[in-house]
PDB file of C-alpha atoms in Angstrom:
ATOM      1  CA  UNK A1150     119.095 104.724 211.318  1.00 68.00           C
ATOM      2  CA  UNK A1151     122.175 106.823 210.746  1.00 81.00           C
ATOM      3  CA  UNK A1152     121.745 109.642 208.264  1.00 92.00           C
ATOM      4  CA  UNK A1153     123.854 110.710 205.323  1.00 95.00           C
ATOM      5  CA  UNK A1154     127.302 111.705 206.570  1.00 96.00           C
ATOM      6  CA  UNK A1155     129.376 114.406 204.892  1.00 97.00           C
ATOM      7  CA  UNK A1156     132.758 115.887 205.623  1.00 96.00           C
ATOM      8  CA  UNK A1157     134.188 118.381 206.042  1.00 96.00           C
ATOM      9  CA  UNK A1158     131.424 120.741 207.174  1.00 95.00           C
ATOM     10  CA  UNK A1159     133.352 123.817 206.074  1.00 96.00           C
ATOM     11  CA  UNK A1160     136.241 124.444 203.718  1.00 97.00           C
ATOM     12  CA  UNK A1161     137.992 127.649 202.740  1.00 97.00           C
ATOM     13  CA  UNK A1162     140.468 127.610 199.854  1.00 97.00           C
ATOM     14  CA  UNK A1163     141.979 130.031 197.392  1.00 96.00           C
ATOM     15  CA  UNK A1164     140.993 130.025 193.743  1.00 95.00           C
ATOM     16  CA  UNK A1165     142.907 127.578 191.584  1.00 96.00           C
ATOM     17  CA  UNK A1166     143.420 125.221 194.547  1.00 97.00           C
ATOM     18  CA  UNK A1167     141.919 121.736 194.750  1.00 97.00           C
ATOM     19  CA  UNK A1168     139.339 120.444 197.203  1.00 97.00           C
ATOM     20  CA  UNK A1169     137.568 117.157 197.880  1.00 97.00           C
ATOM     21  CA  UNK A1170     134.366 116.312 199.694  1.00 97.00           C
ATOM     22  CA  UNK A1171     133.324 112.971 201.107  1.00 97.00           C
ATOM     23  CA  UNK A1172     129.879 111.411 201.505  1.00 97.00           C
ATOM     24  CA  UNK A1173     128.704 108.225 203.173  1.00 96.00           C
ATOM     25  CA  UNK A1174     125.058 107.449 202.302  1.00 96.00           C
ATOM     26  CA  UNK A1175     122.489 105.666 204.414  1.00 94.00           C
ATOM     27  CA  UNK A1176     123.228 101.954 204.553  1.00 92.00           C
ATOM     28  CA  UNK A1177     121.522 100.065 201.750  1.00 90.00           C
ATOM     29  CA  UNK A1178     120.761 103.139 199.666  1.00 92.00           C
ATOM     30  CA  UNK A1179     121.705 102.350 196.086  1.00 90.00           C
ATOM     31  CA  UNK A1180     121.333 105.820 194.620  1.00 92.00           C
ATOM     32  CA  UNK A1181     123.614 108.698 195.585  1.00 95.00           C
ATOM     33  CA  UNK A1182     123.372 112.306 194.471  1.00 96.00           C
ATOM     34  CA  UNK A1183     125.628 115.353 194.670  1.00 97.00           C
ATOM     35  CA  UNK A1184     123.989 118.772 194.560  1.00 96.00           C
ATOM     36  CA  UNK A1185     125.386 122.290 194.426  1.00 96.00           C
ATOM     37  CA  UNK A1186     123.426 124.920 196.338  1.00 94.00           C
ATOM     38  CA  UNK A1187     124.469 128.487 195.631  1.00 94.00           C
ATOM     39  CA  UNK A1188     123.373 131.071 198.191  1.00 90.00           C
ATOM     40  CA  UNK A1189     119.743 132.063 197.640  1.00 86.00           C
ATOM     41  CA  UNK A1190     119.020 129.267 195.189  1.00 88.00           C
ATOM     42  CA  UNK A1191     117.625 125.758 195.284  1.00 90.00           C
ATOM     43  CA  UNK A1192     119.947 122.757 195.032  1.00 93.00           C
ATOM     44  CA  UNK A1193     121.110 121.848 191.536  1.00 93.00           C
ATOM     45  CA  UNK A1194     121.933 118.231 190.729  1.00 94.00           C
ATOM     46  CA  UNK A1195     125.551 117.717 189.698  1.00 96.00           C
ATOM     47  CA  UNK A1196     125.757 113.939 189.437  1.00 96.00           C
ATOM     48  CA  UNK A1197     123.675 110.866 190.224  1.00 94.00           C
ATOM     49  CA  UNK A1198     125.067 107.376 190.885  1.00 94.00           C
ATOM     50  CA  UNK A1199     123.208 104.088 190.856  1.00 91.00           C
ATOM     51  CA  UNK A1200     125.453 101.762 192.881  1.00 88.00           C
ATOM     52  CA  UNK A1201     128.888 102.552 191.404  1.00 85.00           C
ATOM     53  CA  UNK A1202     127.662 103.618 187.952  1.00 91.00           C
ATOM     54  CA  UNK A1203     126.900 107.148 186.792  1.00 93.00           C
ATOM     55  CA  UNK A1204     123.243 107.675 185.834  1.00 91.00           C
ATOM     56  CA  UNK A1205     123.342 111.405 185.096  1.00 91.00           C
ATOM     57  CA  UNK A1206     126.233 113.847 185.065  1.00 94.00           C
ATOM     58  CA  UNK A1207     124.838 116.268 182.513  1.00 92.00           C
ATOM     59  CA  UNK A1208     125.138 119.266 184.879  1.00 92.00           C
ATOM     60  CA  UNK A1209     128.650 118.449 186.120  1.00 96.00           C
ATOM     61  CA  UNK A1210     131.343 120.870 184.849  1.00 95.00           C
ATOM     62  CA  UNK A1211     133.634 118.073 183.795  1.00 94.00           C
ATOM     63  CA  UNK A1212     136.586 120.316 183.041  1.00 95.00           C
ATOM     64  CA  UNK A1213     137.048 120.911 186.772  1.00 97.00           C
ATOM     65  CA  UNK A1214     134.659 118.643 188.702  1.00 97.00           C
ATOM     66  CA  UNK A1215     134.959 114.899 189.135  1.00 97.00           C
ATOM     67  CA  UNK A1216     133.192 112.360 191.298  1.00 97.00           C
ATOM     68  CA  UNK A1217     133.528 108.697 192.026  1.00 95.00           C
ATOM     69  CA  UNK A1218     131.760 105.983 193.959  1.00 94.00           C
ATOM     70  CA  UNK A1219     134.175 103.111 193.593  1.00 81.00           C
ATOM     71  CA  UNK A1220     132.598 100.423 195.757  1.00 85.00           C
ATOM     72  CA  UNK A1221     129.014 101.553 195.424  1.00 83.00           C
ATOM     73  CA  UNK A1222     128.951 102.945 198.944  1.00 91.00           C
ATOM     74  CA  UNK A1223     130.719 106.194 199.836  1.00 95.00           C
ATOM     75  CA  UNK A1224     131.604 108.842 197.301  1.00 97.00           C
ATOM     76  CA  UNK A1225     133.988 111.740 196.778  1.00 97.00           C
ATOM     77  CA  UNK A1226     133.468 114.922 194.799  1.00 98.00           C
ATOM     78  CA  UNK A1227     136.549 116.861 193.695  1.00 98.00           C
ATOM     79  CA  UNK A1228     137.055 120.315 192.266  1.00 97.00           C
ATOM     80  CA  UNK A1229     140.349 121.074 190.533  1.00 97.00           C
ATOM     81  CA  UNK A1230     141.058 123.946 190.037  1.00 96.00           C
ATOM     82  CA  UNK A1231     138.450 125.888 192.008  1.00 96.00           C
ATOM     83  CA  UNK A1232     136.927 129.121 190.730  1.00 96.00           C
ATOM     84  CA  UNK A1233     135.256 131.898 192.685  1.00 96.00           C
ATOM     85  CA  UNK A1234     131.836 130.872 191.343  1.00 96.00           C
ATOM     86  CA  UNK A1235     132.228 127.437 192.967  1.00 97.00           C
ATOM     87  CA  UNK A1236     131.493 128.982 196.370  1.00 97.00           C
ATOM     88  CA  UNK A1237     128.409 127.092 197.500  1.00 96.00           C
ATOM     89  CA  UNK A1238     127.104 124.375 199.784  1.00 95.00           C
ATOM     90  CA  UNK A1239     127.654 120.898 198.372  1.00 97.00           C
ATOM     91  CA  UNK A1240     124.947 118.495 199.437  1.00 96.00           C
ATOM     92  CA  UNK A1241     124.981 114.739 199.232  1.00 96.00           C
ATOM     93  CA  UNK A1242     121.758 112.738 199.227  1.00 95.00           C
ATOM     94  CA  UNK A1243     120.813 109.080 198.948  1.00 94.00           C
ATOM     95  CA  UNK A1244     117.668 107.096 198.250  1.00 91.00           C
ATOM     96  CA  UNK A1245     116.730 103.415 198.617  1.00 86.00           C
ATOM     97  CA  UNK A1246     116.753 100.886 195.741  1.00 79.00           C
ATOM     98  CA  UNK A1247     112.988 100.897 195.248  1.00 72.00           C
ATOM     99  CA  UNK A1248     112.839 104.662 194.907  1.00 70.00           C
ATOM    100  CA  UNK A1249     111.434 106.969 197.517  1.00 76.00           C
ATOM    101  CA  UNK A1250     112.401 110.251 199.074  1.00 83.00           C
ATOM    102  CA  UNK A1251     115.963 111.431 198.991  1.00 90.00           C
ATOM    103  CA  UNK A1252     117.683 111.894 202.345  1.00 92.00           C
ATOM    104  CA  UNK A1253     120.185 114.736 202.577  1.00 93.00           C
ATOM    105  CA  UNK A1254     123.354 115.237 204.556  1.00 94.00           C
ATOM    106  CA  UNK A1255     124.171 118.527 206.277  1.00 93.00           C
ATOM    107  CA  UNK A1256     126.399 119.625 203.410  1.00 94.00           C
ATOM    108  CA  UNK A1257     129.874 121.082 203.003  1.00 96.00           C
ATOM    109  CA  UNK A1258     130.059 124.857 202.817  1.00 95.00           C
ATOM    110  CA  UNK A1259     132.852 125.846 200.418  1.00 97.00           C
ATOM    111  CA  UNK A1260     134.250 129.361 200.320  1.00 97.00           C
ATOM    112  CA  UNK A1261     136.696 130.380 197.588  1.00 96.00           C
ATOM    113  CA  UNK A1262     138.928 133.377 198.308  1.00 93.00           C
TER     114      UNK A1262
ATOM    115  CA  UNK B 141     111.439 120.579 180.820  1.00 81.00           C
ATOM    116  CA  UNK B 142     110.516 120.455 184.490  1.00 87.00           C
ATOM    117  CA  UNK B 143     110.402 123.576 186.612  1.00 92.00           C
ATOM    118  CA  UNK B 144     109.144 124.724 190.010  1.00 95.00           C
ATOM    119  CA  UNK B 145     108.143 128.286 190.823  1.00 95.00           C
ATOM    120  CA  UNK B 146     107.920 129.347 194.432  1.00 94.00           C
ATOM    121  CA  UNK B 147     106.553 132.390 196.159  1.00 82.00           C
ATOM    122  CA  UNK B 148     109.369 134.834 196.616  1.00 81.00           C
ATOM    123  CA  UNK B 149     110.525 135.597 200.094  1.00 82.00           C
ATOM    124  CA  UNK B 150     111.487 136.433 202.618  1.00 94.00           C
ATOM    125  CA  UNK B 151     108.274 135.948 204.530  1.00 95.00           C
ATOM    126  CA  UNK B 152     107.957 137.298 208.068  1.00 97.00           C
ATOM    127  CA  UNK B 153     105.009 136.388 210.263  1.00 97.00           C
ATOM    128  CA  UNK B 154     104.052 136.690 213.884  1.00 97.00           C
ATOM    129  CA  UNK B 155     103.734 133.571 216.003  1.00 97.00           C
ATOM    130  CA  UNK B 156     100.345 131.819 215.634  1.00 97.00           C
ATOM    131  CA  UNK B 157      99.682 133.440 212.248  1.00 97.00           C
ATOM    132  CA  UNK B 158      98.400 131.448 209.262  1.00 97.00           C
ATOM    133  CA  UNK B 159     101.028 130.492 206.702  1.00 97.00           C
ATOM    134  CA  UNK B 160     100.748 129.951 202.957  1.00 97.00           C
ATOM    135  CA  UNK B 161     103.746 129.489 200.684  1.00 97.00           C
ATOM    136  CA  UNK B 162     102.747 129.176 197.033  1.00 97.00           C
ATOM    137  CA  UNK B 163     104.287 126.623 194.688  1.00 97.00           C
ATOM    138  CA  UNK B 164     103.422 125.897 191.058  1.00 97.00           C
ATOM    139  CA  UNK B 165     105.102 123.486 188.717  1.00 96.00           C
ATOM    140  CA  UNK B 166     105.591 122.561 185.086  1.00 94.00           C
ATOM    141  CA  UNK B 167     106.261 118.935 184.270  1.00 90.00           C
ATOM    142  CA  UNK B 168     105.655 116.214 181.741  1.00 83.00           C
ATOM    143  CA  UNK B 169     103.660 113.267 182.982  1.00 81.00           C
ATOM    144  CA  UNK B 170     102.562 112.924 186.574  1.00 84.00           C
ATOM    145  CA  UNK B 171     105.318 113.904 188.986  1.00 91.00           C
ATOM    146  CA  UNK B 172     105.494 113.406 192.713  1.00 92.00           C
ATOM    147  CA  UNK B 173     105.630 116.637 194.699  1.00 95.00           C
ATOM    148  CA  UNK B 174     107.584 117.429 197.846  1.00 95.00           C
ATOM    149  CA  UNK B 175     108.221 120.123 200.395  1.00 97.00           C
ATOM    150  CA  UNK B 176     111.659 120.128 201.988  1.00 96.00           C
ATOM    151  CA  UNK B 177     112.741 122.323 204.918  1.00 96.00           C
ATOM    152  CA  UNK B 178     116.255 123.566 205.611  1.00 93.00           C
ATOM    153  CA  UNK B 179     117.106 124.846 209.082  1.00 92.00           C
ATOM    154  CA  UNK B 180     120.173 127.091 209.481  1.00 86.00           C
ATOM    155  CA  UNK B 181     123.415 125.209 208.952  1.00 81.00           C
ATOM    156  CA  UNK B 182     121.681 121.937 208.130  1.00 84.00           C
ATOM    157  CA  UNK B 183     120.804 119.898 205.074  1.00 86.00           C
ATOM    158  CA  UNK B 184     117.348 119.513 203.611  1.00 91.00           C
ATOM    159  CA  UNK B 185     114.750 117.472 205.470  1.00 93.00           C
ATOM    160  CA  UNK B 186     111.685 116.035 203.823  1.00 93.00           C
ATOM    161  CA  UNK B 187     108.647 117.768 205.301  1.00 97.00           C
ATOM    162  CA  UNK B 188     105.828 116.183 203.321  1.00 96.00           C
ATOM    163  CA  UNK B 189     105.020 114.658 199.957  1.00 95.00           C
ATOM    164  CA  UNK B 190     102.167 113.761 197.608  1.00 95.00           C
ATOM    165  CA  UNK B 191     102.406 111.251 194.792  1.00 91.00           C
ATOM    166  CA  UNK B 192      99.211 111.765 192.818  1.00 91.00           C
ATOM    167  CA  UNK B 193      96.496 114.290 192.090  1.00 93.00           C
ATOM    168  CA  UNK B 194      94.287 115.278 195.056  1.00 95.00           C
ATOM    169  CA  UNK B 195      96.659 113.646 197.548  1.00 96.00           C
ATOM    170  CA  UNK B 196      97.248 115.693 200.681  1.00 97.00           C
ATOM    171  CA  UNK B 197     100.621 115.483 202.372  1.00 97.00           C
ATOM    172  CA  UNK B 198     100.863 116.476 206.017  1.00 97.00           C
ATOM    173  CA  UNK B 199     103.461 116.585 208.773  1.00 97.00           C
ATOM    174  CA  UNK B 200     104.108 118.674 211.898  1.00 95.00           C
ATOM    175  CA  UNK B 201     100.948 120.719 211.294  1.00 97.00           C
ATOM    176  CA  UNK B 202     101.924 121.558 207.703  1.00 98.00           C
ATOM    177  CA  UNK B 203      99.729 120.500 204.781  1.00 98.00           C
ATOM    178  CA  UNK B 204      99.855 120.657 201.003  1.00 98.00           C
ATOM    179  CA  UNK B 205      97.417 119.313 198.413  1.00 98.00           C
ATOM    180  CA  UNK B 206      98.455 118.143 194.935  1.00 97.00           C
ATOM    181  CA  UNK B 207      96.253 120.144 192.543  1.00 96.00           C
ATOM    182  CA  UNK B 208      96.657 118.879 188.997  1.00 93.00           C
ATOM    183  CA  UNK B 209      94.158 121.324 187.504  1.00 94.00           C
ATOM    184  CA  UNK B 210      96.120 124.330 188.756  1.00 95.00           C
ATOM    185  CA  UNK B 211      99.540 122.575 188.789  1.00 95.00           C
ATOM    186  CA  UNK B 212     100.032 123.737 192.352  1.00 97.00           C
ATOM    187  CA  UNK B 213     101.231 122.377 195.693  1.00 98.00           C
ATOM    188  CA  UNK B 214     100.854 125.230 198.162  1.00 98.00           C
ATOM    189  CA  UNK B 215     102.200 124.768 201.698  1.00 98.00           C
ATOM    190  CA  UNK B 216      99.933 125.792 204.603  1.00 98.00           C
ATOM    191  CA  UNK B 217     100.018 125.812 208.377  1.00 98.00           C
ATOM    192  CA  UNK B 218      97.304 127.107 210.618  1.00 97.00           C
ATOM    193  CA  UNK B 219      99.426 128.469 213.451  1.00 96.00           C
ATOM    194  CA  UNK B 220     103.165 128.949 213.004  1.00 97.00           C
ATOM    195  CA  UNK B 221     105.773 128.815 215.754  1.00 97.00           C
ATOM    196  CA  UNK B 222     109.169 130.444 216.123  1.00 96.00           C
ATOM    197  CA  UNK B 223     110.718 127.014 215.578  1.00 95.00           C
ATOM    198  CA  UNK B 224     109.244 126.943 212.045  1.00 97.00           C
ATOM    199  CA  UNK B 225     111.724 129.620 210.953  1.00 96.00           C
ATOM    200  CA  UNK B 226     113.662 128.034 208.086  1.00 96.00           C
ATOM    201  CA  UNK B 227     113.934 127.934 204.301  1.00 95.00           C
ATOM    202  CA  UNK B 228     111.241 125.915 202.546  1.00 97.00           C
ATOM    203  CA  UNK B 229     111.773 124.285 199.145  1.00 96.00           C
ATOM    204  CA  UNK B 230     109.130 122.917 196.833  1.00 97.00           C
ATOM    205  CA  UNK B 231     110.327 120.123 194.537  1.00 95.00           C
ATOM    206  CA  UNK B 232     109.077 117.666 191.968  1.00 93.00           C
ATOM    207  CA  UNK B 233     110.300 114.241 190.934  1.00 89.00           C
ATOM    208  CA  UNK B 234     109.545 112.454 187.694  1.00 79.00           C
ATOM    209  CA  UNK B 235     109.709 108.701 187.925  1.00 71.00           C
ATOM    210  CA  UNK B 236     112.115 107.064 185.577  1.00 67.00           C
ATOM    211  CA  UNK B 237     115.063 109.319 186.246  1.00 66.00           C
ATOM    212  CA  UNK B 238     114.593 109.975 189.984  1.00 71.00           C
ATOM    213  CA  UNK B 239     115.745 113.567 189.519  1.00 80.00           C
ATOM    214  CA  UNK B 240     114.482 116.199 191.923  1.00 88.00           C
ATOM    215  CA  UNK B 241     113.840 119.660 190.517  1.00 91.00           C
ATOM    216  CA  UNK B 242     113.787 122.337 193.214  1.00 93.00           C
ATOM    217  CA  UNK B 243     112.291 125.776 193.469  1.00 94.00           C
ATOM    218  CA  UNK B 244     114.468 128.644 194.656  1.00 93.00           C
ATOM    219  CA  UNK B 245     113.293 128.394 198.260  1.00 94.00           C
ATOM    220  CA  UNK B 246     111.306 130.694 200.534  1.00 95.00           C
ATOM    221  CA  UNK B 247     112.870 131.976 203.727  1.00 95.00           C
ATOM    222  CA  UNK B 248     110.357 132.094 206.580  1.00 96.00           C
ATOM    223  CA  UNK B 249     110.958 134.029 209.780  1.00 97.00           C
ATOM    224  CA  UNK B 250     108.528 133.829 212.681  1.00 97.00           C
ATOM    225  CA  UNK B 251     108.711 136.550 215.304  1.00 97.00           C
ATOM    226  CA  UNK B 252     107.408 136.055 218.854  1.00 94.00           C
TER     227      UNK B 252
END
């Protein structure tokens, strides 16, 4: 089965610019997650979708971050405007409807200059 | 709240050495426990899991046993290889919200 697809793999922008990341989960996986992984730390959950509805976005900095999953399949995460502290790897994961382990994509490494 | 504490790294071992990476947790209820591995430039891959007390997860020569009495889930391997060099994350998941809580990761380097 195809894994979780993410793009781009790398992105370099200047602070105050905007950036968007894309994720396509494993087919049939109802739950989709976005994580932020800062260098030297474990992943931190930003937002969790169940189909196209938000289950948990308590850790999402809503003044600058937004995410959507319009058709309950792929998802985009946007940062506008970016700050230096947003430099991190952004990981997308998905899990099947009945629960079970989360499967991760390779991530997007974001560098803010 | 939930938390996971991992042995601090980095850890450097010689090939064929015995590996232990400690992991302890704090959680309400009875979480499932996981070890994920992250190779350079890649996302996290599930290495092994255990869903209840005394369960042993195993994969690729790695093992970990869910110890409720000590709230631990230590990762072990009897003979490591250079290809095991990676960052290892311990994590827990409480059913109901399906949220994974990760430790900070332990970087493992195996030298020939």
